[in-house]
Amino acid sequence: MLPALTHQDSIESSVLSYLQELEQAGFRGDIEHSYASRLAVATDNSVYQQLPQAVVFPRNNADLIVLGQVAQSEAFTTIAFSARGGGTGTNGQSLTPGVVVDISRHMNEILEVNPEEGWVRVQTGVIKDQLNDALRPHGFFFSPDLSTSNRATVGGMINTDASGQGSLKYGKTSDHVLSLKAILVDGSVLDTEALSSTEIQALAQSDDLATQALKVAEQVCRENRQQIVDKFPPLNRFLTGYDLKNGFDETVTQFDIARLLCGAEGSLAFISEAKLNITPIPKSRTLVNIKYDSFDSALRNASMMVEAKALSVETVDSRVLNLAKQDIVWHTVSELIEDVPGKEMLGINIVEYASNDLQENEQLVTALCHQLDSMLEKQQSGIIGYQVCNELSSIQKIYGMRKKAVGLLGAAKGRKKPVPFAEDTCVPPENLADFITEFRQLLDDNHLDYGMFGHVDAGVLHVRPALDLCDPEQERLMKSISDQVVALVAKYGGLMWGEHGKGYRSEYGPDFFGEALFTELRRVKAAFDPDNRMNPGKICTPLDSQAELVKVNGVKRGFYDRQIPVKVRDSFKQAMECNGNGLCFNYDTSSPMCPSMKISADRRHSPKGRAGLVREWLRLLAAQGIDPVTIENDLMVRSPSVKQIIDRWRNTFGSKRKNYDFSHEVMEAMNGCLACKACASQCPIKVDVPSFRSRFMNVYYSRYQRPAKDYLVAYVENYLPLMAKAPVVFNAMMRPAWSKKLTEKSIGYVDMPALSVPTLMEGLDGHHATRFDLQWLQALSKQEREQYVLIVQDPFTSFYDADVVKDFVELCDKIGKKPMIVPFKPNGKAQHVKGFLRQFAKTAANTAEFLNQLAELEIPMVGVDPALVLCYRDEYNEVLADNRGDFQVLTAHEWLLPLLPSLPVYPNRNGDSWYLFAHCTEKTMLPNAEKEWGAIFDHFGTSLKSIAVGCCGMAGTFGHEKDKLETSRGVYDLSWQPNLEQLDPERCMATGYSCRSQVKRFEHIKMKHPVQVLLQVTKAI
C-alpha cells in the first residue's frame, strides 16, 4: 500500500506572517503557499531548481504597491522577491528561495492601442502572441520575435531584453520600449520617461527609492560614459543586465531609465505596465529555404544573405532537422523543406525578405535566387538546393517548426539530453564560423553530442550539449565547459549571454565588466534595492553587500532526480524527461494543448506542472525506500485484502483523513486533467500526462477509497448493453428533475445523455450488417472478403448516438462495400482514464484477443469514434506491449482515403462548405486527419473547411462530473462556442462523440459526423 508522504519543505514563519498581513492590507490577488504551488514555479526552462517560500499573483498595480509597502516592516526585511512571467527562461532568471510574484495570471490586459501614433500600452502579463493577435486588425505587430512567443510574457521579454529572428532590422525589446511603470521594493512607483540630466538632478528630494534610483543611475551612466562605451562591444545582441551604454541617447542629452530596467531580470523593480512602439505588418514576405551539404557550409554562407539585404537568416543543423522529422510538426512543413534526391541535407538557412514595397521585395528575392542558381551550377558553398515560399500560412508553418526546435532537442533518446547553459553565445557575425569550429572542437574533445540552430545574421547560435545531469561527473563537466566557452567568446570579441540573459551565469559578470565598471553596476543595484531583496544574486549585488552571486554550479533538477532509483526514473520517463520548455502554457485557444492550463491559469494544471509533481512524488517515495513500480506490479496481479479495504476506508473517512499527505496535492492536479492526450504528441518532449496520471491514480487508490462515480465510469461498458435492452424505460427514469437531482447528489454526475431510441440494432433491423457470423466470414474466399468491412463498435456512439453507426453502414452500402457490425466488446478507455489499470489490462487483453482473431480475416476493421480507435494503438500498446498483437482498427477517414481511386468521382456541388470540428485526440495523434477528410470530401464533390479549435471540454465523462462542470463549460467557451456562433450549425460536423454531446447540451444542436454528411451527399445525387 502507498504510504503517506507527510514531508513538505517548511515555510519560514516570517513569510507566513507577511502573507497574512498582505491580505489584511488589501492585497486582492491570489496567495498560494501549498507545496504543489511552490513546486510549480521551482523550475523554468533551465536545468536549475529552487523552491520558493510562496507564490503571489497580483491583480493590479495597487497589489504590487501593497506588496512592497508591507515588506518594509522591520519583521519582513529579510523576505526576497522575484518577478515571474511565462517561466520560459533558460538560465533560472525567475527562480528564487523567496517569494515568487507571478504577473501572468491576472495582469494580462491590453490597455490601449494607438495605431495613429504607432504604440500600444499593456500590462506586462500579456503574452507576445496575444499582443500581436490584438494588433493584427490594426495592421501592426510587436516586432521582437522569440521561439516561445505563444507563452512568453511582455514582462519576461523586457526583463531579459529579448530578441530573436529579424533582430538586425527590428532590434531588441528595449528598442521598442517607450516607457515603463516600475514598482520598487518599497512600493514606490517609477513612471519612466526620457529626461535631461538637469531635469533629473532638479527633482525634489524624496525618501522613496524611485527618485533616488533615477538620480544615481543617471549619475553612474554620465560620469562613466567613456569607460562604458569602450567596454560594451558593438553587437546587435549585446545584453549586459543593466544597459548602461544606452541609458543616454547618442548626444548624451536625454537619459531614459527604462533602458536600464530592460534586461535587469527583475533585480531592480517589478515592471507592471509598458508602452511599446509597434511596427506595420509587411505587405510582402518571402522565405528562401537554402539547403547545404554541411552545417559549416550553412554558417559560412550566411554572410552572403545579409549582404543580399535579407531581413533575417536562421540556421538549423541536421540533428535538429532529424528530430523535427520525427515530430508531429514535420507534417506541416514536409512539402516546404523537401530532401534533395541523391544528396544529404545537413543544414539549412531559412532566409526571409519582408517589405511594404512588393516590387522591391520581389526584386531582392529574384536576385538571390539567380545567385543561388549560379552557385548550384558551379557547386559552390555546399549549396545543394533551395525552395521559395511566398504563402503566409506556409511561412508561419516553417517558423513554427523552427520555434519548436528548441524543445525538440530535449526529445533526444537516452539519458543525456541537450541542455541550455552556453546556448546563446554572441560574436561578431564575421567571426561566427571560426568561433563555432572551435566551439564544436571543444565539445568533440569531451565526446559530447549537441544540436545547433540560431540567428547567424546576428552572430548568435544556440548550442545545447547533451549531458546527463543526474550524473555528478557530468554536472561538473557542465561547469568546466561553461568556463571554457566564456574564454572562447572573449577571444572572438563576443560574450556568453547574447539573447537569454544572465541568470545563474551572473558569476561571470565581474570578470567581463572589470572591477571598476562592475562596481558602478552594484551602485545602481544599491540605489534601487539596497537590501538585496529583488531577485538576489542575479546580475549583481548591492554595493557594500557581502551577498554572493548565483553560480553555474547552483542546485539543479538533476540533484533531486538522482535521488530517484534509475529503474523508477526509466519507468516514469514520460514525466521525468520534461525539460520545462513550457509549450503546454500555449496561449492559443485553438491549440489542443493544454485545456486545463488555459482555463485555470494555474501552472499545476499543466503537463509541466503535473510532471514536476510526479517527479517530487517519486523522490519522496524513494526517500522512504518505497518503489512505486513494485506497488504497481502487485496491484496488477492481486485484489486488495479485507485488511487493505478496511485501511483504505480508515485513511479516507477515519480520524487520519485530515492529515497532510503530498499525494493529495498530486491527486488534485491529476484530477483536473481532461486526459485529452494532446500533450502526448504536441509536447516536443512527449510528456504524456494521461499515461502517468492513470498510473498515479492506480497507486493512490491503493491507500484511499475511490469515489462511487469512478466505479460507474469504469464499468459503463458492462452495463450499457443491459440498459440498451430497455432504453425507453431508462430514459424515462432519468428524465424527471428529481431523478437528475438525485444523480447529481448521489454520484456527482450531471447532464446524463439519453440512450438512442431506436437502438442501433432496431434501426438496422433486417440489414445484413447485423448478422455477424465469424465462421461464415472465415468460409468466404479472399476475393469475397475484399468487399467487406467490419465496423467495430464503441460504447458511446453505439448506445448514445446510434444514428452515426447506422448511417455509416448505409454509406458503406452506397459505395459498394458490405458492412458487418462486430459484436460489442468493451474498449476499456474509461478504465484507463480513471486509473483502473488491472481491470483495463484484463479488458484490453480480452478485446485484443478477439480483434486479433478478426484480423486473420484480412477484412478492414473500422471505428467511427477516433478517441476509442486510437486507444487500441496507444493505451493497448502501453498495457499489453508485445502481447497486443498486430490487429489494426482504422478511423473512418483512414479507411475511406485509400478507397477513393476505386470510387467514382462525384460531380462538384458548388454549395456552401461543410465545417469540420475535429476531435483533439484525432488531430494531435493523426496530424493529417483534417487534410485527409478534406481530400475525401473533395472526391465526393463537396468542400470541407477545418475549423481551428482546441478541446471541447467534454473529454469522455469529464464534462459530466459535477465538480468539473464549470471547467468543462469554460474550456468549451474558449474556442468551440465562438466558432459555432459564427457558422451555420446545420453545416458543422464533429468526429468525436464527446464533442457532439458537448455541443448538444450547451447549444441544443445535434452535430453530424462526417460519414453522415457523406451519406447525405451520395443520396442527393
Tab-separated table of N, CA, C and O in Angstrom, residues 191-263:
chain	number	residue	atom	x	y	z
A	191	ASP	N	7.494	55.980	-13.086
A	191	ASP	CA	6.982	56.034	-14.461
A	191	ASP	C	8.086	56.617	-15.323
A	191	ASP	O	8.415	57.802	-15.218
A	192	THR	N	8.667	55.781	-16.164
A	192	THR	CA	9.864	56.206	-16.888
A	192	THR	C	9.532	57.136	-18.039
A	192	THR	O	8.478	57.042	-18.671
A	193	GLU	N	10.470	58.040	-18.313
A	193	GLU	CA	10.427	58.911	-19.486
A	193	GLU	C	11.834	59.447	-19.705
A	193	GLU	O	12.663	59.440	-18.788
A	194	ALA	N	12.097	59.858	-20.911
A	194	ALA	CA	13.410	60.428	-21.210
A	194	ALA	C	13.496	61.832	-20.629
A	194	ALA	O	12.636	62.677	-20.880
A	195	LEU	N	14.544	62.082	-19.805
A	195	LEU	CA	14.737	63.379	-19.161
A	195	LEU	C	16.178	63.824	-19.336
A	195	LEU	O	17.084	62.998	-19.490
A	196	SER	N	16.394	65.115	-19.287
A	196	SER	CA	17.757	65.624	-19.322
A	196	SER	C	18.387	65.463	-17.948
A	196	SER	O	17.692	65.308	-16.934
A	197	SER	N	19.700	65.494	-17.900
A	197	SER	CA	20.400	65.397	-16.618
A	197	SER	C	19.969	66.508	-15.679
A	197	SER	O	19.814	66.298	-14.465
A	198	THR	N	19.771	67.687	-16.226
A	198	THR	CA	19.357	68.827	-15.400
A	198	THR	C	18.002	68.567	-14.775
A	198	THR	O	17.784	68.822	-13.579
A	199	GLU	N	17.065	68.051	-15.566
A	199	GLU	CA	15.726	67.763	-15.044
A	199	GLU	C	15.769	66.700	-13.949
A	199	GLU	O	15.049	66.794	-12.951
A	200	ILE	N	16.622	65.703	-14.139
A	200	ILE	CA	16.696	64.627	-13.151
A	200	ILE	C	17.293	65.131	-11.845
A	200	ILE	O	16.764	64.875	-10.756
A	201	GLN	N	18.382	65.867	-11.927
A	201	GLN	CA	19.018	66.356	-10.700
A	201	GLN	C	18.171	67.411	-9.999
A	201	GLN	O	18.338	67.643	-8.794
A	202	ALA	N	17.264	68.042	-10.754
A	202	ALA	CA	16.393	69.059	-10.158
A	202	ALA	C	15.178	68.471	-9.453
A	202	ALA	O	14.412	69.202	-8.813
A	203	LEU	N	14.997	67.152	-9.576
A	203	LEU	CA	13.850	66.521	-8.914
A	203	LEU	C	13.928	66.729	-7.416
A	203	LEU	O	15.010	66.687	-6.804
A	204	ALA	N	12.776	66.927	-6.825
A	204	ALA	CA	12.730	67.182	-5.379
A	204	ALA	C	13.277	65.991	-4.607
A	204	ALA	O	13.134	64.836	-5.038
A	205	GLN	N	13.922	66.272	-3.483
A	205	GLN	CA	14.428	65.212	-2.629
A	205	GLN	C	13.257	64.384	-2.109
A	205	GLN	O	12.199	64.907	-1.772
A	206	SER	N	13.456	63.074	-2.069
A	206	SER	CA	12.383	62.186	-1.616
A	206	SER	C	13.008	60.992	-0.912
A	206	SER	O	14.132	60.579	-1.222
A	207	ASP	N	12.257	60.462	0.037
A	207	ASP	CA	12.741	59.281	0.759
A	207	ASP	C	12.474	57.995	-0.011
A	207	ASP	O	13.003	56.947	0.343
A	208	ASP	N	11.617	58.078	-1.045
A	208	ASP	CA	11.299	56.827	-1.754
A	208	ASP	C	12.459	56.432	-2.670
A	208	ASP	O	13.249	57.258	-3.121
A	209	LEU	N	12.529	55.133	-2.921
A	209	LEU	CA	13.633	54.598	-3.706
A	209	LEU	C	13.570	55.012	-5.167
A	209	LEU	O	14.607	55.125	-5.827
A	210	ALA	N	12.374	55.244	-5.691
A	210	ALA	CA	12.226	55.533	-7.117
A	210	ALA	C	13.020	56.778	-7.518
A	210	ALA	O	13.765	56.770	-8.511
A	211	THR	N	12.873	57.833	-6.760
A	211	THR	CA	13.573	59.080	-7.088
A	211	THR	C	15.079	58.932	-6.911
A	211	THR	O	15.874	59.347	-7.775
A	212	GLN	N	15.485	58.306	-5.819
A	212	GLN	CA	16.913	58.101	-5.568
A	212	GLN	C	17.546	57.246	-6.665
A	212	GLN	O	18.654	57.536	-7.137
A	213	ALA	N	16.855	56.206	-7.059
A	213	ALA	CA	17.388	55.295	-8.073
A	213	ALA	C	17.580	56.004	-9.405
A	213	ALA	O	18.587	55.801	-10.107
A	214	LEU	N	16.636	56.841	-9.760
A	214	LEU	CA	16.723	57.568	-11.020
A	214	LEU	C	17.956	58.483	-11.017
A	214	LEU	O	18.724	58.531	-11.997
A	215	LYS	N	18.170	59.183	-9.934
A	215	LYS	CA	19.297	60.102	-9.855
A	215	LYS	C	20.638	59.372	-9.887
A	215	LYS	O	21.564	59.767	-10.605
A	216	VAL	N	20.745	58.292	-9.126
A	216	VAL	CA	22.001	57.556	-9.066
A	216	VAL	C	22.311	56.911	-10.420
A	216	VAL	O	23.450	56.940	-10.897
A	217	ALA	N	21.302	56.323	-11.052
A	217	ALA	CA	21.525	55.655	-12.341
A	217	ALA	C	22.004	56.649	-13.388
A	217	ALA	O	22.936	56.371	-14.162
A	218	GLU	N	21.380	57.825	-13.408
A	218	GLU	CA	21.804	58.850	-14.374
A	218	GLU	C	23.238	59.271	-14.103
A	218	GLU	O	24.050	59.409	-15.030
A	219	GLN	N	23.582	59.440	-12.827
A	219	GLN	CA	24.932	59.867	-12.459
A	219	GLN	C	25.973	58.825	-12.873
A	219	GLN	O	27.014	59.153	-13.444
A	220	VAL	N	25.674	57.548	-12.625
A	220	VAL	CA	26.587	56.467	-12.994
A	220	VAL	C	26.824	56.448	-14.500
A	220	VAL	O	27.966	56.341	-14.970
A	221	CYS	N	25.758	56.563	-15.271
A	221	CYS	CA	25.889	56.495	-16.737
A	221	CYS	C	26.597	57.725	-17.302
A	221	CYS	O	27.351	57.620	-18.281
A	222	ARG	N	26.390	58.876	-16.681
A	222	ARG	CA	27.011	60.114	-17.177
A	222	ARG	C	28.492	60.173	-16.813
A	222	ARG	O	29.333	60.468	-17.669
A	223	GLU	N	28.818	59.865	-15.553
A	223	GLU	CA	30.195	60.020	-15.096
A	223	GLU	C	31.131	58.948	-15.648
A	223	GLU	O	32.343	59.145	-15.700
A	224	ASN	N	30.579	57.818	-16.073
A	224	ASN	CA	31.418	56.726	-16.572
A	224	ASN	C	31.192	56.479	-18.056
A	224	ASN	O	31.439	55.386	-18.563
A	225	ARG	N	30.701	57.505	-18.750
A	225	ARG	CA	30.270	57.342	-20.136
A	225	ARG	C	31.352	56.741	-21.031
A	225	ARG	O	31.114	55.770	-21.746
A	226	GLN	N	32.563	57.312	-20.995
A	226	GLN	CA	33.605	56.859	-21.906
A	226	GLN	C	34.027	55.432	-21.592
A	226	GLN	O	34.234	54.615	-22.492
A	227	GLN	N	34.130	55.108	-20.322
A	227	GLN	CA	34.514	53.761	-19.910
A	227	GLN	C	33.475	52.741	-20.362
A	227	GLN	O	33.802	51.640	-20.815
A	228	ILE	N	32.200	53.124	-20.266
A	228	ILE	CA	31.101	52.242	-20.671
A	228	ILE	C	31.149	51.997	-22.184
A	228	ILE	O	31.061	50.865	-22.655
A	229	VAL	N	31.317	53.067	-22.957
A	229	VAL	CA	31.352	52.945	-24.418
A	229	VAL	C	32.519	52.073	-24.855
A	229	VAL	O	32.404	51.249	-25.766
A	230	ASP	N	33.655	52.242	-24.188
A	230	ASP	CA	34.835	51.458	-24.551
A	230	ASP	C	34.648	49.976	-24.238
A	230	ASP	O	35.172	49.112	-24.957
A	231	LYS	N	33.899	49.685	-23.179
A	231	LYS	CA	33.783	48.302	-22.727
A	231	LYS	C	32.719	47.519	-23.483
A	231	LYS	O	32.888	46.340	-23.776
A	232	PHE	N	31.623	48.185	-23.816
A	232	PHE	CA	30.492	47.469	-24.402
A	232	PHE	C	30.735	47.220	-25.886
A	232	PHE	O	30.833	48.177	-26.661
A	233	PRO	N	30.850	45.961	-26.322
A	233	PRO	CA	31.133	45.692	-27.746
A	233	PRO	C	29.957	46.084	-28.632
A	233	PRO	O	28.802	46.022	-28.211
A	234	PRO	N	30.215	46.477	-29.863
A	234	PRO	CA	29.152	46.918	-30.783
A	234	PRO	C	28.435	45.726	-31.414
A	234	PRO	O	28.540	45.479	-32.615
A	235	LEU	N	27.708	44.979	-30.585
A	235	LEU	CA	26.996	43.796	-31.068
A	235	LEU	C	25.495	44.031	-31.059
A	235	LEU	O	24.955	44.662	-30.140
A	236	ASN	N	24.824	43.475	-32.068
A	236	ASN	CA	23.365	43.606	-32.156
A	236	ASN	C	22.678	42.980	-30.949
A	236	ASN	O	21.662	43.464	-30.474
A	237	ARG	N	23.212	41.883	-30.454
A	237	ARG	CA	22.555	41.150	-29.377
A	237	ARG	C	23.239	41.351	-28.025
A	237	ARG	O	23.164	40.492	-27.170
A	238	PHE	N	23.917	42.455	-27.828
A	238	PHE	CA	24.661	42.610	-26.596
A	238	PHE	C	23.719	42.845	-25.420
A	238	PHE	O	22.955	43.796	-25.390
A	239	LEU	N	23.772	41.958	-24.453
A	239	LEU	CA	22.960	42.093	-23.240
A	239	LEU	C	23.892	42.203	-22.039
A	239	LEU	O	24.784	41.384	-21.856
A	240	THR	N	23.651	43.179	-21.203
A	240	THR	CA	24.550	43.401	-20.080
A	240	THR	C	23.888	43.149	-18.742
A	240	THR	O	24.547	42.960	-17.746
A	241	GLY	N	22.586	43.185	-18.686
A	241	GLY	CA	21.896	43.179	-17.403
A	241	GLY	C	21.360	44.573	-17.162
A	241	GLY	O	20.171	44.812	-17.285
A	242	TYR	N	22.206	45.521	-16.859
A	242	TYR	CA	21.813	46.929	-16.786
A	242	TYR	C	22.490	47.615	-17.966
A	242	TYR	O	23.719	47.726	-18.020
A	243	ASP	N	21.696	48.089	-18.899
A	243	ASP	CA	22.235	48.617	-20.158
A	243	ASP	C	22.738	50.047	-19.952
A	243	ASP	O	22.096	51.024	-20.352
A	244	LEU	N	23.903	50.146	-19.338
A	244	LEU	CA	24.477	51.457	-19.042
A	244	LEU	C	24.778	52.248	-20.311
A	244	LEU	O	24.709	53.476	-20.328
A	245	LYS	N	25.102	51.528	-21.389
A	245	LYS	CA	25.506	52.209	-22.624
A	245	LYS	C	24.355	53.003	-23.238
A	245	LYS	O	24.539	54.127	-23.726
A	246	ASN	N	23.162	52.414	-23.242
A	246	ASN	CA	22.042	53.039	-23.947
A	246	ASN	C	21.102	53.811	-23.040
A	246	ASN	O	20.028	54.226	-23.469
A	247	GLY	N	21.496	53.998	-21.776
A	247	GLY	CA	20.692	54.845	-20.892
A	247	GLY	C	20.609	56.260	-21.450
A	247	GLY	O	19.552	56.891	-21.432
A	248	PHE	N	21.738	56.753	-21.951
A	248	PHE	CA	21.755	58.055	-22.625
A	248	PHE	C	21.576	57.876	-24.125
A	248	PHE	O	21.975	56.856	-24.691
A	249	ASP	N	20.986	58.873	-24.754
A	249	ASP	CA	20.906	58.856	-26.207
A	249	ASP	C	22.292	59.167	-26.777
A	249	ASP	O	23.255	59.422	-26.040
A	250	GLU	N	22.405	59.169	-28.098
A	250	GLU	CA	23.713	59.330	-28.736
A	250	GLU	C	24.341	60.690	-28.461
A	250	GLU	O	25.569	60.842	-28.462
A	251	THR	N	23.505	61.680	-28.211
A	251	THR	CA	24.034	63.024	-27.936
A	251	THR	C	24.298	63.239	-26.452
A	251	THR	O	24.769	64.303	-26.049
A	252	VAL	N	23.979	62.241	-25.654
A	252	VAL	CA	24.153	62.294	-24.194
A	252	VAL	C	23.427	63.503	-23.601
A	252	VAL	O	23.927	64.181	-22.703
A	253	THR	N	22.241	63.768	-24.126
A	253	THR	CA	21.437	64.869	-23.576
A	253	THR	C	20.171	64.371	-22.893
A	253	THR	O	19.626	65.053	-22.035
A	254	GLN	N	19.711	63.182	-23.286
A	254	GLN	CA	18.490	62.627	-22.696
A	254	GLN	C	18.807	61.267	-22.063
A	254	GLN	O	19.462	60.421	-22.671
A	255	PHE	N	18.324	61.091	-20.835
A	255	PHE	CA	18.558	59.843	-20.115
A	255	PHE	C	17.223	59.133	-19.912
A	255	PHE	O	16.256	59.729	-19.434
A	256	ASP	N	17.179	57.850	-20.272
A	256	ASP	CA	15.945	57.055	-20.130
A	256	ASP	C	16.240	55.854	-19.239
A	256	ASP	O	16.896	54.901	-19.660
A	257	ILE	N	15.740	55.899	-18.033
A	257	ILE	CA	15.989	54.829	-17.064
A	257	ILE	C	15.396	53.505	-17.525
A	257	ILE	O	15.820	52.429	-17.075
A	258	ALA	N	14.440	53.540	-18.463
A	258	ALA	CA	13.819	52.296	-18.962
A	258	ALA	C	14.870	51.378	-19.582
A	258	ALA	O	14.751	50.150	-19.515
A	259	ARG	N	15.915	51.950	-20.194
A	259	ARG	CA	16.939	51.116	-20.829
A	259	ARG	C	17.699	50.286	-19.795
A	259	ARG	O	18.177	49.197	-20.106
A	260	LEU	N	17.818	50.785	-18.578
A	260	LEU	CA	18.486	50.010	-17.530
A	260	LEU	C	17.569	48.936	-16.972
A	260	LEU	O	18.018	47.871	-16.551
A	261	LEU	N	16.271	49.215	-16.962
A	261	LEU	CA	15.313	48.231	-16.451
A	261	LEU	C	15.156	47.064	-17.426
A	261	LEU	O	14.889	45.933	-17.014
A	262	CYS	N	15.324	47.362	-18.733
A	262	CYS	CA	15.253	46.280	-19.724
A	262	CYS	C	16.490	45.389	-19.579
A	262	CYS	O	17.620	45.868	-19.673
A	263	GLY	N	16.269	44.114	-19.360
A	263	GLY	CA	17.380	43.189	-19.183
A	263	GLY	C	17.832	43.050	-17.749
A	263	GLY	O	18.788	42.332	-17.461
